[in-house]
Amino acid sequence: MTATRLSPGDPAPEFTLPTDTGDTLNLADLRGRRVILYAYPAAMTPGCTKQACDFRDSLASLQAAGYEVVGISPDKPEKLAKFRERDAITFPLVSDTDKSVLTAYGAYGEKQLYGKTVTGVIRSTFVIDPDGKIERALYNVKATGHVAKIRRDLGLD
């Protein structure tokens, strides 16, 4: 099960998913703004917590530069709510329990984990332009240092 990867210029797959607050988030509602959508394997694990907190700590400057941040994982909304509360996450976390959106983005499939091939969430980040097209698609990113790298890549640092 090899994931089909997105490339710059591809349309960002649309979605409407439940959030950590019990609302729903529709990607189309964010048209006109740049969106950083990042896929992570599991809330409240060390790497995912580090990545979420890095995005949280950079959120004001990302928003000032015109970016919205959305995290996506296969966790249930209830777990995402606990994650938000525990770590003071200040951006939406969306729940893709059936992994259909993660799969559409190429962020679910075979990956290497500790030398073994497993099927799971491929830690990825997508920058979506104001027209809903993929501007950047980054796969197999590292949890630590990734936000700093994306800020540099976007010319924000």
PDB file of C-alpha atoms in Angstrom:
ATOM      1  CA  MET A   1       0.000   0.000   0.000  1.00  0.00           C
ATOM      2  CA  THR A   2       2.125   2.852  -1.288  1.00  0.00           C
ATOM      3  CA  ALA A   3       0.650   6.284  -0.748  1.00  0.00           C
ATOM      4  CA  THR A   4       0.134   8.557  -3.754  1.00  0.00           C
ATOM      5  CA  ARG A   5       2.010  11.741  -3.036  1.00  0.00           C
ATOM      6  CA  LEU A   6       0.821  15.247  -3.818  1.00  0.00           C
ATOM      7  CA  SER A   7       2.971  17.764  -5.687  1.00  0.00           C
ATOM      8  CA  PRO A   8       2.960  21.556  -5.966  1.00  0.00           C
ATOM      9  CA  GLY A   9       0.063  22.697  -8.155  1.00  0.00           C
ATOM     10  CA  ASP A  10      -2.163  19.723  -7.305  1.00  0.00           C
ATOM     11  CA  PRO A  11      -5.581  20.600  -5.869  1.00  0.00           C
ATOM     12  CA  ALA A  12      -5.610  20.068  -2.110  1.00  0.00           C
ATOM     13  CA  PRO A  13      -8.119  17.302  -1.350  1.00  0.00           C
ATOM     14  CA  GLU A  14     -11.235  18.833   0.202  1.00  0.00           C
ATOM     15  CA  PHE A  15     -12.403  17.726   3.610  1.00  0.00           C
ATOM     16  CA  THR A  16     -14.917  18.425   6.331  1.00  0.00           C
ATOM     17  CA  LEU A  17     -13.829  16.798   9.594  1.00  0.00           C
ATOM     18  CA  PRO A  18     -14.705  16.976  13.294  1.00  0.00           C
ATOM     19  CA  THR A  19     -12.373  19.027  15.476  1.00  0.00           C
ATOM     20  CA  ASP A  20     -11.047  18.948  19.003  1.00  0.00           C
ATOM     21  CA  THR A  21     -13.757  21.433  20.053  1.00  0.00           C
ATOM     22  CA  GLY A  22     -16.702  19.402  18.724  1.00  0.00           C
ATOM     23  CA  ASP A  23     -17.139  21.671  15.679  1.00  0.00           C
ATOM     24  CA  THR A  24     -16.352  20.722  12.098  1.00  0.00           C
ATOM     25  CA  LEU A  25     -13.685  22.271   9.918  1.00  0.00           C
ATOM     26  CA  ASN A  26     -14.162  22.513   6.165  1.00  0.00           C
ATOM     27  CA  LEU A  27     -11.022  23.223   4.158  1.00  0.00           C
ATOM     28  CA  ALA A  28     -13.074  25.287   1.678  1.00  0.00           C
ATOM     29  CA  ASP A  29     -13.912  27.708   4.517  1.00  0.00           C
ATOM     30  CA  LEU A  30     -10.222  28.660   4.623  1.00  0.00           C
ATOM     31  CA  ARG A  31     -10.075  29.750   0.947  1.00  0.00           C
ATOM     32  CA  GLY A  32      -8.352  33.060   0.539  1.00  0.00           C
ATOM     33  CA  ARG A  33      -5.809  32.190   3.228  1.00  0.00           C
ATOM     34  CA  ARG A  34      -2.692  30.066   3.194  1.00  0.00           C
ATOM     35  CA  VAL A  35      -3.032  26.897   5.256  1.00  0.00           C
ATOM     36  CA  ILE A  36      -0.345  24.761   6.834  1.00  0.00           C
ATOM     37  CA  LEU A  37      -1.926  21.322   7.251  1.00  0.00           C
ATOM     38  CA  TYR A  38       0.280  18.934   9.140  1.00  0.00           C
ATOM     39  CA  ALA A  39      -0.340  15.219   9.583  1.00  0.00           C
ATOM     40  CA  TYR A  40       0.899  13.508  12.725  1.00  0.00           C
ATOM     41  CA  PRO A  41       0.520   9.906  13.946  1.00  0.00           C
ATOM     42  CA  ALA A  42      -0.885  10.233  17.468  1.00  0.00           C
ATOM     43  CA  ALA A  43      -1.813  12.957  19.938  1.00  0.00           C
ATOM     44  CA  MET A  44       0.011  13.090  23.268  1.00  0.00           C
ATOM     45  CA  THR A  45       3.060  11.101  22.130  1.00  0.00           C
ATOM     46  CA  PRO A  46       6.463  12.757  22.624  1.00  0.00           C
ATOM     47  CA  GLY A  47       7.248  13.637  18.986  1.00  0.00           C
ATOM     48  CA  CYS A  48       3.723  14.768  18.169  1.00  0.00           C
ATOM     49  CA  THR A  49       3.589  16.879  21.323  1.00  0.00           C
ATOM     50  CA  LYS A  50       6.911  18.554  20.437  1.00  0.00           C
ATOM     51  CA  GLN A  51       5.683  19.313  16.912  1.00  0.00           C
ATOM     52  CA  ALA A  52       2.295  20.652  18.089  1.00  0.00           C
ATOM     53  CA  CYS A  53       3.941  22.853  20.725  1.00  0.00           C
ATOM     54  CA  ASP A  54       6.401  24.210  18.145  1.00  0.00           C
ATOM     55  CA  PHE A  55       3.479  25.150  15.877  1.00  0.00           C
ATOM     56  CA  ARG A  56       1.645  26.639  18.881  1.00  0.00           C
ATOM     57  CA  ASP A  57       4.679  28.728  19.826  1.00  0.00           C
ATOM     58  CA  SER A  58       5.043  29.991  16.228  1.00  0.00           C
ATOM     59  CA  LEU A  59       1.320  30.511  15.614  1.00  0.00           C
ATOM     60  CA  ALA A  60       1.199  34.292  16.122  1.00  0.00           C
ATOM     61  CA  SER A  61       3.997  34.950  13.638  1.00  0.00           C
ATOM     62  CA  LEU A  62       2.617  32.396  11.154  1.00  0.00           C
ATOM     63  CA  GLN A  63      -0.814  34.042  11.338  1.00  0.00           C
ATOM     64  CA  ALA A  64       0.756  37.497  10.981  1.00  0.00           C
ATOM     65  CA  ALA A  65       2.324  36.216   7.734  1.00  0.00           C
ATOM     66  CA  GLY A  66      -1.096  35.017   6.524  1.00  0.00           C
ATOM     67  CA  TYR A  67      -0.977  31.318   7.450  1.00  0.00           C
ATOM     68  CA  GLU A  68      -3.556  29.237   9.301  1.00  0.00           C
ATOM     69  CA  VAL A  69      -2.348  26.030  10.992  1.00  0.00           C
ATOM     70  CA  VAL A  70      -4.417  22.822  11.168  1.00  0.00           C
ATOM     71  CA  GLY A  71      -3.255  19.506  12.600  1.00  0.00           C
ATOM     72  CA  ILE A  72      -4.732  16.206  11.370  1.00  0.00           C
ATOM     73  CA  SER A  73      -4.484  12.746  12.891  1.00  0.00           C
ATOM     74  CA  PRO A  74      -6.561   9.570  13.151  1.00  0.00           C
ATOM     75  CA  ASP A  75      -7.285  10.302  16.829  1.00  0.00           C
ATOM     76  CA  LYS A  76     -10.885  10.670  17.997  1.00  0.00           C
ATOM     77  CA  PRO A  77     -12.073  14.224  18.792  1.00  0.00           C
ATOM     78  CA  GLU A  78     -12.184  13.397  22.524  1.00  0.00           C
ATOM     79  CA  LYS A  79      -8.477  12.551  22.557  1.00  0.00           C
ATOM     80  CA  LEU A  80      -7.724  15.686  20.536  1.00  0.00           C
ATOM     81  CA  ALA A  81      -9.624  17.754  23.124  1.00  0.00           C
ATOM     82  CA  LYS A  82      -7.453  16.294  25.899  1.00  0.00           C
ATOM     83  CA  PHE A  83      -4.337  17.042  23.824  1.00  0.00           C
ATOM     84  CA  ARG A  84      -5.478  20.648  23.278  1.00  0.00           C
ATOM     85  CA  GLU A  85      -6.207  21.133  26.977  1.00  0.00           C
ATOM     86  CA  ARG A  86      -3.044  19.438  28.232  1.00  0.00           C
ATOM     87  CA  ASP A  87      -0.693  21.325  25.920  1.00  0.00           C
ATOM     88  CA  ALA A  88      -2.638  24.576  25.363  1.00  0.00           C
ATOM     89  CA  ILE A  89      -2.886  23.967  21.609  1.00  0.00           C
ATOM     90  CA  THR A  90      -4.342  27.129  20.059  1.00  0.00           C
ATOM     91  CA  PHE A  91      -5.114  25.972  16.510  1.00  0.00           C
ATOM     92  CA  PRO A  92      -7.633  23.411  15.205  1.00  0.00           C
ATOM     93  CA  LEU A  93      -6.911  19.704  15.419  1.00  0.00           C
ATOM     94  CA  VAL A  94      -9.064  17.612  13.082  1.00  0.00           C
ATOM     95  CA  SER A  95      -9.991  13.960  13.458  1.00  0.00           C
ATOM     96  CA  ASP A  96      -9.697  11.604  10.479  1.00  0.00           C
ATOM     97  CA  THR A  97     -10.547   8.306  12.178  1.00  0.00           C
ATOM     98  CA  ASP A  98     -11.102   6.424   8.910  1.00  0.00           C
ATOM     99  CA  LYS A  99      -7.851   7.876   7.509  1.00  0.00           C
ATOM    100  CA  SER A 100      -9.527   8.752   4.189  1.00  0.00           C
ATOM    101  CA  VAL A 101      -8.251  12.344   4.175  1.00  0.00           C
ATOM    102  CA  LEU A 102      -4.773  11.303   5.315  1.00  0.00           C
ATOM    103  CA  THR A 103      -4.765   8.767   2.468  1.00  0.00           C
ATOM    104  CA  ALA A 104      -5.923  11.398  -0.062  1.00  0.00           C
ATOM    105  CA  TYR A 105      -2.975  13.576   0.968  1.00  0.00           C
ATOM    106  CA  GLY A 106      -0.527  10.655   0.709  1.00  0.00           C
ATOM    107  CA  ALA A 107       0.060  10.869   4.452  1.00  0.00           C
ATOM    108  CA  TYR A 108      -1.109   7.336   5.254  1.00  0.00           C
ATOM    109  CA  GLY A 109       0.527   4.205   3.916  1.00  0.00           C
ATOM    110  CA  GLU A 110       3.710   2.196   4.149  1.00  0.00           C
ATOM    111  CA  LYS A 111       6.615   3.713   6.017  1.00  0.00           C
ATOM    112  CA  GLN A 112       9.780   2.623   7.734  1.00  0.00           C
ATOM    113  CA  LEU A 113       9.659   2.494  11.518  1.00  0.00           C
ATOM    114  CA  TYR A 114      12.701   1.238  13.405  1.00  0.00           C
ATOM    115  CA  GLY A 115      13.865  -0.666  10.337  1.00  0.00           C
ATOM    116  CA  LYS A 116      10.538  -2.364   9.675  1.00  0.00           C
ATOM    117  CA  THR A 117       7.931  -1.603   7.020  1.00  0.00           C
ATOM    118  CA  VAL A 118       4.638  -0.714   8.683  1.00  0.00           C
ATOM    119  CA  THR A 119       1.412   0.955   7.586  1.00  0.00           C
ATOM    120  CA  GLY A 120       0.550   4.159   9.379  1.00  0.00           C
ATOM    121  CA  VAL A 121       0.495   7.940   9.324  1.00  0.00           C
ATOM    122  CA  ILE A 122       3.434   9.420   7.442  1.00  0.00           C
ATOM    123  CA  ARG A 123       4.399  12.611   9.295  1.00  0.00           C
ATOM    124  CA  SER A 124       3.846  15.232   6.593  1.00  0.00           C
ATOM    125  CA  THR A 125       3.212  18.930   6.120  1.00  0.00           C
ATOM    126  CA  PHE A 126       1.293  20.624   3.325  1.00  0.00           C
ATOM    127  CA  VAL A 127       1.243  24.313   2.516  1.00  0.00           C
ATOM    128  CA  ILE A 128      -1.998  25.107   0.691  1.00  0.00           C
ATOM    129  CA  ASP A 129      -2.278  28.354  -1.240  1.00  0.00           C
ATOM    130  CA  PRO A 130      -5.272  30.745  -1.051  1.00  0.00           C
ATOM    131  CA  ASP A 131      -6.829  29.063  -4.125  1.00  0.00           C
ATOM    132  CA  GLY A 132      -6.754  25.591  -2.545  1.00  0.00           C
ATOM    133  CA  LYS A 133      -3.740  24.259  -4.434  1.00  0.00           C
ATOM    134  CA  ILE A 134      -0.742  22.508  -2.909  1.00  0.00           C
ATOM    135  CA  GLU A 135       2.162  24.940  -2.665  1.00  0.00           C
ATOM    136  CA  ARG A 136       4.477  22.536  -0.809  1.00  0.00           C
ATOM    137  CA  ALA A 137       4.164  18.875   0.120  1.00  0.00           C
ATOM    138  CA  LEU A 138       6.740  17.635   2.613  1.00  0.00           C
ATOM    139  CA  TYR A 139       6.757  13.938   3.528  1.00  0.00           C
ATOM    140  CA  ASN A 140       8.573  11.983   6.251  1.00  0.00           C
ATOM    141  CA  VAL A 141       9.376  15.151   8.176  1.00  0.00           C
ATOM    142  CA  LYS A 142      11.019  15.065  11.585  1.00  0.00           C
ATOM    143  CA  ALA A 143       8.952  16.178  14.570  1.00  0.00           C
ATOM    144  CA  THR A 144      11.818  18.116  16.132  1.00  0.00           C
ATOM    145  CA  GLY A 145      13.043  21.153  14.225  1.00  0.00           C
ATOM    146  CA  HIS A 146      10.416  20.883  11.484  1.00  0.00           C
ATOM    147  CA  VAL A 147       8.575  24.104  12.331  1.00  0.00           C
ATOM    148  CA  ALA A 148      11.851  26.050  12.272  1.00  0.00           C
ATOM    149  CA  LYS A 149      12.680  24.508   8.893  1.00  0.00           C
ATOM    150  CA  ILE A 150       9.291  25.312   7.377  1.00  0.00           C
ATOM    151  CA  ARG A 151       9.552  28.891   8.682  1.00  0.00           C
ATOM    152  CA  ARG A 152      12.921  29.230   6.917  1.00  0.00           C
ATOM    153  CA  ASP A 153      11.545  27.627   3.720  1.00  0.00           C
ATOM    154  CA  LEU A 154       8.631  30.095   3.724  1.00  0.00           C
ATOM    155  CA  GLY A 155      10.992  33.028   4.218  1.00  0.00           C
ATOM    156  CA  LEU A 156       9.638  33.874   7.673  1.00  0.00           C
ATOM    157  CA  ASP A 157      12.999  33.673   9.478  1.00  0.00           C
TER     158      ASP A 157
END
